[in-house]
Amino acid sequence: MITRRIQYELAGRVFGPALLSFEAWQKRLKRRGKKRGPSPFGPPLESVKKLKEVMSLHYLEGRYADGAVPVAWVTSGFPVELLRPLGFHTVYPENHGALCGVQRIVPELSDAAEKEGWSRDLCSYARTDLGSVLLGKTPAGRLPKPDLLACCTNICQTVLYWYRCLADHFRVPLVLLDTPYVYGEARPHHLEYVRDQLGELIEVVEKLTGKRVDMDEIVGIVRKAREGTRLWGECLATARARPAPWTGIDGFFHLAPIVTLRGSEECNAYYRLLLDELGDRVKRGIGGIVDERRRLLWDNLPMWYGVRELSTLLAERGFNFVCTTYTNAWAEAGSRIDPADPMGSAVLAYTHIILNQDLPNRLDIMRRLSKDYSVDGAVLHSDRSCKPYSIGQIDLKERLARELGIRVLILEADHNDQRAWSPEQGNTRLGAFMESFS
Amino acid sequence: MRRAYIEEQKREHGRKAIAVLPVHYPKEILTAMDVLAVEMWGPPGPPRGAEAGRLQTYVCAVARNALAFMASGKADVVDAVLFPHTCDSIQGLATLLPDFGGWNKPALRYLHPKGEARPSSRAFVEKELVSLATDLESVTGRPLDTERLRWAIALHREIDGLKAQLLAGRPRLPMDDGALYALLRRGEYLWPEEHLVELRAARDQLRADPVQTGVPVAITGYVPEPMSIFATLNGAGAFVAADDYAAIGRRVVPQDGPVEGDPFAVLRDRTFAAPPCPTRASDPRIRARHLESLFGRTGVKGVIVHEPKFCEPELFDVPAVKRSAAARGLPLLLLEGELELELSAQTVTRIEAFVEMVSTGRAA
Amino acid sequence: MSDAVAIGVDCGSTTTKAVAIDSGGRILYSVVERSHPRIEEQTERCLALLRERTGAAASVPIGATGYGRKRIAASRVLTEITCHARGAFFHTGKACTLVDMGGQDTKVIRVGPGGDVQDFAMNDKCAAGTGRFLEVILARLEVPLDEIAQRAAGEARPVSISSTCTVFAESEVISLVAQGEPVAGILAGLHRSLASRVASLAGSMAADADVRMSGGVAKNATMVEALGRALGRPIGVLPDPQLVGALGAALWVR
């Protein structure tokens, strides 16, 4: 136990940074001598280096976490502030899924899950994760086994079905925060239910770790989480400038710390650095793309396996995604967090997530983003394996076009499984969409 | 046909009618308030009308068909619609239809808790039941009478008891599967007292000894559509001896004894006494034990899993169901459908081949 | 006196097959025709031909299988799965896993040591794992079936084809052609993609099994090889692969 703990600490503090700088040096060597055409993108963000370091360290620590500290696998919408004071190392299967998506290894992982009986029609994050667990395969080297699964249904019911399968596989406890969907206004007894569950799950994690949750510590972490989401929101808001200092696609990648390290100092430090850089780019008029002519909104999760190609295709013609409902979700929720009433405000914040609210609310957010970011058009990613985010898009498209006079395209794909994306057909649609602006 | 019945119920008995989406809801409260519940499992067939295109084709047929049906005005005979909190798709439909057009009458929601019973979820479901009753009061314009609710609970207990007897005594029932399921499914729209009469008559037909001679199989899934699945099964020489359909067996909660105390507390307890169901996010281990015991008790020779394509709660459980069947050495057939009106030729072949396979196994 | 003791008819979605066998299960005569919509007329004609060539009496029992099985006046009607298993067992005499690739269907059947069906799987209603998939794309590439082996032979660099939907794969192939990819590489990639689809259908049924192949697609050597690679073991093609179902049907009534 003690040696394991030392390994875990050393991984984070000593070996990790050394290994990362070595890897970076190797990549630089490889890149040398390769010729490149003129890029449609602005100069790369300097902060990316730090981002890679922060995230790689997190995964590297994870390799040594089990046995050293308690490990929780957590959904992106779970109030992780409750777990941090108890020293949990947290793994975000959704973020890990995205990592697999970017590396385009989902078909292999999904095949393993499908072989076990999970249909290809199910969420591709779930298939990625279950396949990764079955094969023991991950681009992160190794994922620590969970001692606890923590699931909140504010992003979908799917995570619960998925985590039940994980609980069955790992034979570990699953704590559930069941957040009733908000139609119009949340009813008082719905919020009471969420509050009662928070109390129950504190008991479960205290029992599991043998430690008491210190309310003062929670308040401190809640304060940091609020600060983190505020900083993240400000980073996003820099894209209101013309040209936007970064692309919406950049945002998908820079989202990782607020999802996985929310409530920690390293998360906030990172966003301060990023905000400085973005602010500086705005002052100097440096854009995320070289020639910004049209500004777009993106709805739904990204297509992790194809975001680079997609953004290049658009950037080459002067189109930039300046805002996305997805990255905005993490800025939106934080505004409700109040350190003076950590529990009460957590109930409100975690219940009022975009995906846990009705379609009029979703339309409001899209309208607001469209205006605040002065967009000319929107692309709604119709995500084959994410039903909650995709239901309603056909009506949303029509309403956005009618009310705001912008052009809207529905793009059929999938967030993580490249086999459900036809680049030929998709690119033709995008091409025609872009041509319609001229 | 169903429309004529609903109109007659409203006219002759002054009842209100409410369309209800799958799966779990406290029907007792509706009955107590003189509300006819008309369940909408689809309806089957390809989604019709211009509104069908408002949901992507990768959303299950249950949600897509309901949208097409309701938005085209075909459900206008009812006075309101109730959306239970079954899955992301029905939850999305519950905002799409009332908020973006297609449904102008009251839309009620019943947000039952997920997972196993906890103090928080027990307290919540009780308040949610009361909240639904309040919403229904505003639809009917009448207050809920507590005595009447006790009566409705007792009535539905008897109905559940009869359904349980028919399902458990299946081999002794001289009726083919098509007739039995048509009877059970008439409860999806009949006034409960009328359904009770039919169920009692069927119970009286139960014999002392088995009369079914086919190969006993188990079936689990969402809803038996198309119903011709039973003619195919029976024609091939099998019969359903164990049922775990969400629409049928998983909603039968056998409870005895008089209805005492606060009726809302009684309904709360009923919620957690129901057989495990993935749409309530039951623990898969508990479900596995339940299924294994069902398979063992009924002596089935094979298991058929019959799911609508894209149904997340059901499909996530398939590996666990497979393991339960394997644990008892039972072959398993997985069928996916989209609420078609008829089985495809390939599906018929699968079912017949499966029955041929389990029959040979039995002879050996 | 004729040697014919049984007749089997396999009325498939693409082709109709009929065989007459002797008491040892040997095929005396066979007919293969493209399936017509008028199933009754077509089978009557095939049966008449079989009887004429083998001298089989009208009393010789008939086993029927295939999609049109119920429209044939037969002594016994059974599904293709049960018939293929029996037909395959006749050839192998032992347990095996049979992959039957036909026009509309691909089936994987685990045949037990007594010729019984222990488990089976069929492709879903999408055509992505079937002979039809190959047919559509070969037509697009303008490659005749009998030239595949020659055209794809020795291709070491199969192009990756990721789409699992026939329509998507077709447009993927078009764009590969447009990008100037050699047809040989596309052909190899196509077979590899189809083979991996069938391998995933087979799942655990193919593990540690003697794998045999039947159906029209079994005559495509490139496919057999690709499937062998996907399953990690050599695959034996049954004699007269297209007739295995009809043979099995005849054996059931022998």
mmCIF file with all atom_site columns, N, CA and C in Angstrom, chain C residues 26-81:
data_model
loop_
_atom_site.group_PDB
_atom_site.id
_atom_site.type_symbol
_atom_site.label_atom_id
_atom_site.label_alt_id
_atom_site.label_comp_id
_atom_site.label_asym_id
_atom_site.label_entity_id
_atom_site.label_seq_id
_atom_site.pdbx_PDB_ins_code
_atom_site.Cartn_x
_atom_site.Cartn_y
_atom_site.Cartn_z
_atom_site.occupancy
_atom_site.B_iso_or_equiv
_atom_site.pdbx_formal_charge
_atom_site.auth_seq_id
_atom_site.auth_comp_id
_atom_site.auth_asym_id
_atom_site.auth_atom_id
_atom_site.pdbx_PDB_model_num
ATOM 1   N N  . ARG C 1 26 ? -25.858 -40.008 -52.193 1.00 0.00 ? 26 ARG C N  1
ATOM 2   C CA . ARG C 1 26 ? -25.153 -39.477 -53.352 1.00 0.00 ? 26 ARG C CA 1
ATOM 3   C C  . ARG C 1 26 ? -26.119 -38.693 -54.245 1.00 0.00 ? 26 ARG C C  1
ATOM 4   N N  . ILE C 1 27 ? -25.662 -37.532 -54.705 1.00 0.00 ? 27 ILE C N  1
ATOM 5   C CA . ILE C 1 27 ? -26.530 -36.724 -55.576 1.00 0.00 ? 27 ILE C CA 1
ATOM 6   C C  . ILE C 1 27 ? -26.545 -37.330 -56.975 1.00 0.00 ? 27 ILE C C  1
ATOM 7   N N  . LEU C 1 28 ? -27.752 -37.727 -57.422 1.00 0.00 ? 28 LEU C N  1
ATOM 8   C CA . LEU C 1 28 ? -27.885 -38.345 -58.750 1.00 0.00 ? 28 LEU C CA 1
ATOM 9   C C  . LEU C 1 28 ? -28.018 -37.288 -59.829 1.00 0.00 ? 28 LEU C C  1
ATOM 10  N N  . TYR C 1 29 ? -28.754 -36.231 -59.454 1.00 0.00 ? 29 TYR C N  1
ATOM 11  C CA . TYR C 1 29 ? -28.945 -35.164 -60.430 1.00 0.00 ? 29 TYR C CA 1
ATOM 12  C C  . TYR C 1 29 ? -29.306 -33.889 -59.669 1.00 0.00 ? 29 TYR C C  1
ATOM 13  N N  . SER C 1 30 ? -28.897 -32.747 -60.212 1.00 0.00 ? 30 SER C N  1
ATOM 14  C CA . SER C 1 30 ? -29.238 -31.490 -59.527 1.00 0.00 ? 30 SER C CA 1
ATOM 15  C C  . SER C 1 30 ? -29.633 -30.416 -60.524 1.00 0.00 ? 30 SER C C  1
ATOM 16  N N  . VAL C 1 31 ? -30.443 -29.498 -60.074 1.00 0.00 ? 31 VAL C N  1
ATOM 17  C CA . VAL C 1 31 ? -30.873 -28.361 -60.895 1.00 0.00 ? 31 VAL C CA 1
ATOM 18  C C  . VAL C 1 31 ? -30.602 -27.089 -60.096 1.00 0.00 ? 31 VAL C C  1
ATOM 19  N N  . VAL C 1 32 ? -30.051 -26.076 -60.744 1.00 0.00 ? 32 VAL C N  1
ATOM 20  C CA . VAL C 1 32 ? -29.887 -24.773 -60.106 1.00 0.00 ? 32 VAL C CA 1
ATOM 21  C C  . VAL C 1 32 ? -30.450 -23.716 -61.054 1.00 0.00 ? 32 VAL C C  1
ATOM 22  N N  . GLU C 1 33 ? -31.396 -22.956 -60.596 1.00 0.00 ? 33 GLU C N  1
ATOM 23  C CA . GLU C 1 33 ? -31.994 -21.912 -61.439 1.00 0.00 ? 33 GLU C CA 1
ATOM 24  C C  . GLU C 1 33 ? -32.117 -20.617 -60.653 1.00 0.00 ? 33 GLU C C  1
ATOM 25  N N  . ARG C 1 34 ? -32.132 -19.507 -61.336 1.00 0.00 ? 34 ARG C N  1
ATOM 26  C CA . ARG C 1 34 ? -32.419 -18.242 -60.676 1.00 0.00 ? 34 ARG C CA 1
ATOM 27  C C  . ARG C 1 34 ? -33.878 -18.278 -60.210 1.00 0.00 ? 34 ARG C C  1
ATOM 28  N N  . SER C 1 35 ? -34.144 -17.843 -58.992 1.00 0.00 ? 35 SER C N  1
ATOM 29  C CA . SER C 1 35 ? -35.508 -17.962 -58.451 1.00 0.00 ? 35 SER C CA 1
ATOM 30  C C  . SER C 1 35 ? -36.486 -17.057 -59.177 1.00 0.00 ? 35 SER C C  1
ATOM 31  N N  . HIS C 1 36 ? -37.655 -17.636 -59.440 1.00 0.00 ? 36 HIS C N  1
ATOM 32  C CA . HIS C 1 36 ? -38.735 -16.884 -60.085 1.00 0.00 ? 36 HIS C CA 1
ATOM 33  C C  . HIS C 1 36 ? -39.753 -16.493 -59.025 1.00 0.00 ? 36 HIS C C  1
ATOM 34  N N  . PRO C 1 37 ? -40.538 -15.456 -59.298 1.00 0.00 ? 37 PRO C N  1
ATOM 35  C CA . PRO C 1 37 ? -41.576 -15.107 -58.317 1.00 0.00 ? 37 PRO C CA 1
ATOM 36  C C  . PRO C 1 37 ? -42.634 -16.206 -58.215 1.00 0.00 ? 37 PRO C C  1
ATOM 37  N N  . ARG C 1 38 ? -42.869 -16.945 -59.312 1.00 0.00 ? 38 ARG C N  1
ATOM 38  C CA . ARG C 1 38 ? -43.899 -17.997 -59.239 1.00 0.00 ? 38 ARG C CA 1
ATOM 39  C C  . ARG C 1 38 ? -43.248 -19.286 -58.765 1.00 0.00 ? 38 ARG C C  1
ATOM 40  N N  . ILE C 1 39 ? -43.171 -19.409 -57.457 1.00 0.00 ? 39 ILE C N  1
ATOM 41  C CA . ILE C 1 39 ? -42.429 -20.508 -56.840 1.00 0.00 ? 39 ILE C CA 1
ATOM 42  C C  . ILE C 1 39 ? -43.012 -21.870 -57.198 1.00 0.00 ? 39 ILE C C  1
ATOM 43  N N  . GLU C 1 40 ? -44.345 -21.996 -57.110 1.00 0.00 ? 40 GLU C N  1
ATOM 44  C CA . GLU C 1 40 ? -44.982 -23.301 -57.354 1.00 0.00 ? 40 GLU C CA 1
ATOM 45  C C  . GLU C 1 40 ? -44.645 -23.809 -58.760 1.00 0.00 ? 40 GLU C C  1
ATOM 46  N N  . GLU C 1 41 ? -44.805 -22.920 -59.739 1.00 0.00 ? 41 GLU C N  1
ATOM 47  C CA . GLU C 1 41 ? -44.548 -23.336 -61.120 1.00 0.00 ? 41 GLU C CA 1
ATOM 48  C C  . GLU C 1 41 ? -43.099 -23.752 -61.314 1.00 0.00 ? 41 GLU C C  1
ATOM 49  N N  . GLN C 1 42 ? -42.215 -22.948 -60.748 1.00 0.00 ? 42 GLN C N  1
ATOM 50  C CA . GLN C 1 42 ? -40.791 -23.237 -60.919 1.00 0.00 ? 42 GLN C CA 1
ATOM 51  C C  . GLN C 1 42 ? -40.408 -24.566 -60.288 1.00 0.00 ? 42 GLN C C  1
ATOM 52  N N  . THR C 1 43 ? -40.887 -24.810 -59.058 1.00 0.00 ? 43 THR C N  1
ATOM 53  C CA . THR C 1 43 ? -40.528 -26.076 -58.416 1.00 0.00 ? 43 THR C CA 1
ATOM 54  C C  . THR C 1 43 ? -41.115 -27.253 -59.165 1.00 0.00 ? 43 THR C C  1
ATOM 55  N N  . GLU C 1 44 ? -42.352 -27.113 -59.616 1.00 0.00 ? 44 GLU C N  1
ATOM 56  C CA . GLU C 1 44 ? -42.961 -28.205 -60.389 1.00 0.00 ? 44 GLU C CA 1
ATOM 57  C C  . GLU C 1 44 ? -42.077 -28.562 -61.578 1.00 0.00 ? 44 GLU C C  1
ATOM 58  N N  . ARG C 1 45 ? -41.591 -27.513 -62.259 1.00 0.00 ? 45 ARG C N  1
ATOM 59  C CA . ARG C 1 45 ? -40.755 -27.730 -63.435 1.00 0.00 ? 45 ARG C CA 1
ATOM 60  C C  . ARG C 1 45 ? -39.443 -28.428 -63.046 1.00 0.00 ? 45 ARG C C  1
ATOM 61  N N  . CYS C 1 46 ? -38.829 -27.964 -61.957 1.00 0.00 ? 46 CYS C N  1
ATOM 62  C CA . CYS C 1 46 ? -37.565 -28.578 -61.495 1.00 0.00 ? 46 CYS C CA 1
ATOM 63  C C  . CYS C 1 46 ? -37.786 -30.035 -61.112 1.00 0.00 ? 46 CYS C C  1
ATOM 64  N N  . LEU C 1 47 ? -38.900 -30.279 -60.399 1.00 0.00 ? 47 LEU C N  1
ATOM 65  C CA . LEU C 1 47 ? -39.194 -31.641 -59.961 1.00 0.00 ? 47 LEU C CA 1
ATOM 66  C C  . LEU C 1 47 ? -39.408 -32.555 -61.168 1.00 0.00 ? 47 LEU C C  1
ATOM 67  N N  . ALA C 1 48 ? -40.137 -32.039 -62.152 1.00 0.00 ? 48 ALA C N  1
ATOM 68  C CA . ALA C 1 48 ? -40.399 -32.840 -63.349 1.00 0.00 ? 48 ALA C CA 1
ATOM 69  C C  . ALA C 1 48 ? -39.080 -33.212 -64.027 1.00 0.00 ? 48 ALA C C  1
ATOM 70  N N  . LEU C 1 49 ? -38.166 -32.234 -64.070 1.00 0.00 ? 49 LEU C N  1
ATOM 71  C CA . LEU C 1 49 ? -36.874 -32.466 -64.696 1.00 0.00 ? 49 LEU C CA 1
ATOM 72  C C  . LEU C 1 49 ? -36.087 -33.534 -63.930 1.00 0.00 ? 49 LEU C C  1
ATOM 73  N N  . LEU C 1 50 ? -36.087 -33.398 -62.609 1.00 0.00 ? 50 LEU C N  1
ATOM 74  C CA . LEU C 1 50 ? -35.377 -34.380 -61.767 1.00 0.00 ? 50 LEU C CA 1
ATOM 75  C C  . LEU C 1 50 ? -35.938 -35.777 -61.981 1.00 0.00 ? 50 LEU C C  1
ATOM 76  N N  . ARG C 1 51 ? -37.262 -35.866 -61.984 1.00 0.00 ? 51 ARG C N  1
ATOM 77  C CA . ARG C 1 51 ? -37.910 -37.181 -62.144 1.00 0.00 ? 51 ARG C CA 1
ATOM 78  C C  . ARG C 1 51 ? -37.590 -37.773 -63.501 1.00 0.00 ? 51 ARG C C  1
ATOM 79  N N  . GLU C 1 52 ? -37.580 -36.914 -64.496 1.00 0.00 ? 52 GLU C N  1
ATOM 80  C CA . GLU C 1 52 ? -37.308 -37.388 -65.852 1.00 0.00 ? 52 GLU C CA 1
ATOM 81  C C  . GLU C 1 52 ? -35.881 -37.928 -65.951 1.00 0.00 ? 52 GLU C C  1
ATOM 82  N N  . ARG C 1 53 ? -34.931 -37.168 -65.368 1.00 0.00 ? 53 ARG C N  1
ATOM 83  C CA . ARG C 1 53 ? -33.528 -37.571 -65.494 1.00 0.00 ? 53 ARG C CA 1
ATOM 84  C C  . ARG C 1 53 ? -33.165 -38.755 -64.613 1.00 0.00 ? 53 ARG C C  1
ATOM 85  N N  . THR C 1 54 ? -33.820 -38.891 -63.454 1.00 0.00 ? 54 THR C N  1
ATOM 86  C CA . THR C 1 54 ? -33.425 -39.965 -62.537 1.00 0.00 ? 54 THR C CA 1
ATOM 87  C C  . THR C 1 54 ? -34.422 -41.110 -62.538 1.00 0.00 ? 54 THR C C  1
ATOM 88  N N  . GLY C 1 55 ? -35.560 -40.902 -63.173 1.00 0.00 ? 55 GLY C N  1
ATOM 89  C CA . GLY C 1 55 ? -36.600 -41.926 -63.166 1.00 0.00 ? 55 GLY C CA 1
ATOM 90  C C  . GLY C 1 55 ? -37.284 -42.065 -61.824 1.00 0.00 ? 55 GLY C C  1
ATOM 91  N N  . ALA C 1 56 ? -37.158 -41.062 -60.964 1.00 0.00 ? 56 ALA C N  1
ATOM 92  C CA . ALA C 1 56 ? -37.779 -41.134 -59.640 1.00 0.00 ? 56 ALA C CA 1
ATOM 93  C C  . ALA C 1 56 ? -39.286 -41.182 -59.762 1.00 0.00 ? 56 ALA C C  1
ATOM 94  N N  . ALA C 1 57 ? -39.897 -42.035 -58.974 1.00 0.00 ? 57 ALA C N  1
ATOM 95  C CA . ALA C 1 57 ? -41.355 -42.161 -59.008 1.00 0.00 ? 57 ALA C CA 1
ATOM 96  C C  . ALA C 1 57 ? -42.002 -40.979 -58.302 1.00 0.00 ? 57 ALA C C  1
ATOM 97  N N  . ALA C 1 58 ? -43.271 -40.764 -58.550 1.00 0.00 ? 58 ALA C N  1
ATOM 98  C CA . ALA C 1 58 ? -43.999 -39.666 -57.923 1.00 0.00 ? 58 ALA C CA 1
ATOM 99  C C  . ALA C 1 58 ? -44.074 -39.869 -56.411 1.00 0.00 ? 58 ALA C C  1
ATOM 100 N N  . SER C 1 59 ? -43.877 -41.128 -55.963 1.00 0.00 ? 59 SER C N  1
ATOM 101 C CA . SER C 1 59 ? -43.984 -41.416 -54.528 1.00 0.00 ? 59 SER C CA 1
ATOM 102 C C  . SER C 1 59 ? -42.690 -41.086 -53.764 1.00 0.00 ? 59 SER C C  1
ATOM 103 N N  . VAL C 1 60 ? -41.617 -40.745 -54.481 1.00 0.00 ? 60 VAL C N  1
ATOM 104 C CA . VAL C 1 60 ? -40.353 -40.415 -53.782 1.00 0.00 ? 60 VAL C CA 1
ATOM 105 C C  . VAL C 1 60 ? -40.572 -39.162 -52.917 1.00 0.00 ? 60 VAL C C  1
ATOM 106 N N  . PRO C 1 61 ? -40.258 -39.256 -51.625 1.00 0.00 ? 61 PRO C N  1
ATOM 107 C CA . PRO C 1 61 ? -40.553 -38.126 -50.729 1.00 0.00 ? 61 PRO C CA 1
ATOM 108 C C  . PRO C 1 61 ? -39.719 -36.891 -51.047 1.00 0.00 ? 61 PRO C C  1
ATOM 109 N N  . ILE C 1 62 ? -40.316 -35.740 -50.753 1.00 0.00 ? 62 ILE C N  1
ATOM 110 C CA . ILE C 1 62 ? -39.659 -34.463 -51.024 1.00 0.00 ? 62 ILE C CA 1
ATOM 111 C C  . ILE C 1 62 ? -39.453 -33.693 -49.726 1.00 0.00 ? 62 ILE C C  1
ATOM 112 N N  . GLY C 1 63 ? -38.244 -33.208 -49.553 1.00 0.00 ? 63 GLY C N  1
ATOM 113 C CA . GLY C 1 63 ? -37.970 -32.304 -48.422 1.00 0.00 ? 63 GLY C CA 1
ATOM 114 C C  . GLY C 1 63 ? -37.813 -30.898 -48.973 1.00 0.00 ? 63 GLY C C  1
ATOM 115 N N  . ALA C 1 64 ? -38.461 -29.920 -48.328 1.00 0.00 ? 64 ALA C N  1
ATOM 116 C CA . ALA C 1 64 ? -38.391 -28.557 -48.854 1.00 0.00 ? 64 ALA C CA 1
ATOM 117 C C  . ALA C 1 64 ? -37.775 -27.618 -47.837 1.00 0.00 ? 64 ALA C C  1
ATOM 118 N N  . THR C 1 65 ? -36.978 -26.685 -48.342 1.00 0.00 ? 65 THR C N  1
ATOM 119 C CA . THR C 1 65 ? -36.384 -25.680 -47.462 1.00 0.00 ? 65 THR C CA 1
ATOM 120 C C  . THR C 1 65 ? -36.213 -24.378 -48.249 1.00 0.00 ? 65 THR C C  1
ATOM 121 N N  . GLY C 1 66 ? -35.707 -23.349 -47.603 1.00 0.00 ? 66 GLY C N  1
ATOM 122 C CA . GLY C 1 66 ? -35.525 -22.053 -48.261 1.00 0.00 ? 66 GLY C CA 1
ATOM 123 C C  . GLY C 1 66 ? -36.737 -21.159 -48.040 1.00 0.00 ? 66 GLY C C  1
ATOM 124 N N  . TYR C 1 67 ? -36.602 -19.905 -48.487 1.00 0.00 ? 67 TYR C N  1
ATOM 125 C CA . TYR C 1 67 ? -37.673 -18.947 -48.238 1.00 0.00 ? 67 TYR C CA 1
ATOM 126 C C  . TYR C 1 67 ? -39.023 -19.361 -48.807 1.00 0.00 ? 67 TYR C C  1
ATOM 127 N N  . GLY C 1 68 ? -38.977 -20.080 -49.917 1.00 0.00 ? 68 GLY C N  1
ATOM 128 C CA . GLY C 1 68 ? -40.244 -20.467 -50.537 1.00 0.00 ? 68 GLY C CA 1
ATOM 129 C C  . GLY C 1 68 ? -40.759 -21.813 -50.061 1.00 0.00 ? 68 GLY C C  1
ATOM 130 N N  . ARG C 1 69 ? -40.153 -22.349 -48.965 1.00 0.00 ? 69 ARG C N  1
ATOM 131 C CA . ARG C 1 69 ? -40.416 -23.752 -48.572 1.00 0.00 ? 69 ARG C CA 1
ATOM 132 C C  . ARG C 1 69 ? -41.888 -24.068 -48.344 1.00 0.00 ? 69 ARG C C  1
ATOM 133 N N  . LYS C 1 70 ? -42.626 -23.096 -47.830 1.00 0.00 ? 70 LYS C N  1
ATOM 134 C CA . LYS C 1 70 ? -44.007 -23.410 -47.456 1.00 0.00 ? 70 LYS C CA 1
ATOM 135 C C  . LYS C 1 70 ? -44.932 -23.479 -48.667 1.00 0.00 ? 70 LYS C C  1
ATOM 136 N N  . ARG C 1 71 ? -44.420 -23.068 -49.811 1.00 0.00 ? 71 ARG C N  1
ATOM 137 C CA . ARG C 1 71 ? -45.280 -23.086 -50.995 1.00 0.00 ? 71 ARG C CA 1
ATOM 138 C C  . ARG C 1 71 ? -45.023 -24.317 -51.848 1.00 0.00 ? 71 ARG C C  1
ATOM 139 N N  . ILE C 1 72 ? -44.242 -25.239 -51.287 1.00 0.00 ? 72 ILE C N  1
ATOM 140 C CA . ILE C 1 72 ? -43.941 -26.458 -52.038 1.00 0.00 ? 72 ILE C CA 1
ATOM 141 C C  . ILE C 1 72 ? -44.711 -27.615 -51.422 1.00 0.00 ? 72 ILE C C  1
ATOM 142 N N  . ALA C 1 73 ? -45.340 -28.420 -52.255 1.00 0.00 ? 73 ALA C N  1
ATOM 143 C CA . ALA C 1 73 ? -46.043 -29.606 -51.752 1.00 0.00 ? 73 ALA C CA 1
ATOM 144 C C  . ALA C 1 73 ? -44.984 -30.643 -51.394 1.00 0.00 ? 73 ALA C C  1
ATOM 145 N N  . ALA C 1 74 ? -44.574 -30.693 -50.130 1.00 0.00 ? 74 ALA C N  1
ATOM 146 C CA . ALA C 1 74 ? -43.464 -31.559 -49.725 1.00 0.00 ? 74 ALA C CA 1
ATOM 147 C C  . ALA C 1 74 ? -43.879 -32.471 -48.589 1.00 0.00 ? 74 ALA C C  1
ATOM 148 N N  . SER C 1 75 ? -43.121 -33.552 -48.402 1.00 0.00 ? 75 SER C N  1
ATOM 149 C CA . SER C 1 75 ? -43.396 -34.463 -47.291 1.00 0.00 ? 75 SER C CA 1
ATOM 150 C C  . SER C 1 75 ? -42.927 -33.836 -45.987 1.00 0.00 ? 75 SER C C  1
ATOM 151 N N  . ARG C 1 76 ? -41.872 -33.008 -46.072 1.00 0.00 ? 76 ARG C N  1
ATOM 152 C CA . ARG C 1 76 ? -41.387 -32.381 -44.853 1.00 0.00 ? 76 ARG C CA 1
ATOM 153 C C  . ARG C 1 76 ? -40.840 -30.984 -45.185 1.00 0.00 ? 76 ARG C C  1
ATOM 154 N N  . VAL C 1 77 ? -41.166 -30.042 -44.345 1.00 0.00 ? 77 VAL C N  1
ATOM 155 C CA . VAL C 1 77 ? -40.712 -28.670 -44.562 1.00 0.00 ? 77 VAL C CA 1
ATOM 156 C C  . VAL C 1 77 ? -39.846 -28.255 -43.382 1.00 0.00 ? 77 VAL C C  1
ATOM 157 N N  . LEU C 1 78 ? -38.615 -27.868 -43.665 1.00 0.00 ? 78 LEU C N  1
ATOM 158 C CA . LEU C 1 78 ? -37.703 -27.484 -42.591 1.00 0.00 ? 78 LEU C CA 1
ATOM 159 C C  . LEU C 1 78 ? -36.937 -26.229 -42.992 1.00 0.00 ? 78 LEU C C  1
ATOM 160 N N  . THR C 1 79 ? -36.409 -25.525 -42.020 1.00 0.00 ? 79 THR C N  1
ATOM 161 C CA . THR C 1 79 ? -35.655 -24.308 -42.344 1.00 0.00 ? 79 THR C CA 1
ATOM 162 C C  . THR C 1 79 ? -34.291 -24.648 -42.932 1.00 0.00 ? 79 THR C C  1
ATOM 163 N N  . GLU C 1 80 ? -33.709 -23.655 -43.589 1.00 0.00 ? 80 GLU C N  1
ATOM 164 C CA . GLU C 1 80 ? -32.383 -23.820 -44.205 1.00 0.00 ? 80 GLU C CA 1
ATOM 165 C C  . GLU C 1 80 ? -31.327 -24.186 -43.164 1.00 0.00 ? 80 GLU C C  1
ATOM 166 N N  . ILE C 1 81 ? -31.516 -23.689 -41.943 1.00 0.00 ? 81 ILE C N  1
ATOM 167 C CA . ILE C 1 81 ? -30.487 -23.908 -40.918 1.00 0.00 ? 81 ILE C CA 1
ATOM 168 C C  . ILE C 1 81 ? -30.371 -25.407 -40.614 1.00 0.00 ? 81 ILE C C  1
#
